Amino acid sequence: MSIFTRRTFLQTSGALAAGAALPLGAPAFIRSANAADTVKLGCLFSSSGTMANLEGRLNYVAKMAAAEINAAGGVNGKTVEVVASDPASDWPLYAQVGRQMLTETKVAALFGCWTSVSRKTVLPVVEQNDGLLFYPLHFEGDENSKNVVYVNSPPASSVLPAVDYLMSPDGVEAKRFFMIGSDYVWPRTINKQLKGYWKSKGIDESAWKEEYVPFSFSNFQTLVNQVRAFADAPGGKCVVVLTVVGSSIPDFLREFANQGITATDVPILGLDMVEADLEGLDTKKLVGHLNCWAYLQQAKGEANVKFLSGWKDFVAKEKVPFSPDVAIDPMVSTYDAVHLWAMAAKKAGSFDVPEVRKAFAGLSFDCPSGYKIGMTAENNYVSRGVFIGSVNEAQGFDVLWQSKDTPKPVPMSPFG
């Protein structure tokens, strides 16, 4: 797996701009870009900065999927090679690295981004170069590009079912909502949609409050105090809708627990919260807080057993610097994405983007979630199942609820 870092990007882009020959020490992925027996896939996931603990895993699981494909004979007679990168949680750098991967490295497709702001910077790059970006995160929707495969779920398939659950008698009959998010497009758009949804249910604006914090924010004492005061006011049960990302998630959970607020008092619905965010936390104090994704590690079925076993073996063999015992939704979504791309390229008999794109219709894959995910000719969204998870004492999530099938993804929200 070739590695593309900020330093190598600056070195090679400077040399290319000057028209200089590439030195012998140039990154391997550039020197071997034209190898006739390989097809290259580019990864845009950070292994440094605020997103490192989460995104860093996705570079490796993409390589794991490629290894499985190669063991089965590769694609169209070629071996799949993964070109990894480290955009360093620096949003403009995702676009710069993505452009060089498409135009210089000639990758057949990109797999990447976690935050919507990083995806938004890459979007014009793939559109201008008619590339393909497989995006593995559930997100705010309201976007539909022929150059992006939206592998995870839009709000109508994930967030709204979770909020409905909390508002129902099966949940906590939530009446009031405190929204806390990182200050960028995904939290603000999600919260705008939620407010529109609550209005459609006849809920008054006095029933919610919203606050935003910068990326990497860590001192949540004052905000948790505000949550406590809001929850103590009359009007019914309060829940926190949490859309902070990266290192801010465990910092918020830690402060919530330190102040002695339990899920019985004020449940948290962490829309970006995954198993990896719980590593190192005393989850006995966090039991009962919720998340919603298209995959949870506790999902039942042979496909998940195989995936988890494969990840454990891959971590040991490749000396991957992440836990062999932790799997998160975006890992599985990235794994699914690489396999879907390979299926499409094989069906098309080509690596050319227009031909691969035409082959998406009718594709299905047995996801580790236990659902058979699929694509249609309508758009580049993937139909996924939905889980609501509940934090347990073992730094994981129990499956509290899951959808009976894979709801049809609705790209554009009618709310907000």
GROMACS .gro file of C-alpha atoms in nm, residues 254 276-282 395:
model
    9
  254ARG     CA    1  -1.623   1.204   2.938
  276ALA     CA    2  -1.386   0.350   1.838
  277ASP     CA    3  -1.498   0.664   2.024
  278LEU     CA    4  -1.556   0.452   2.334
  279GLU     CA    5  -1.203   0.312   2.353
  280GLY     CA    6  -1.042   0.413   2.682
  281LEU     CA    7  -1.366   0.540   2.836
  282ASP     CA    8  -1.537   0.401   3.146
  395GLN     CA    9  -1.700  -0.020   2.519
   0.00000   0.00000   0.00000
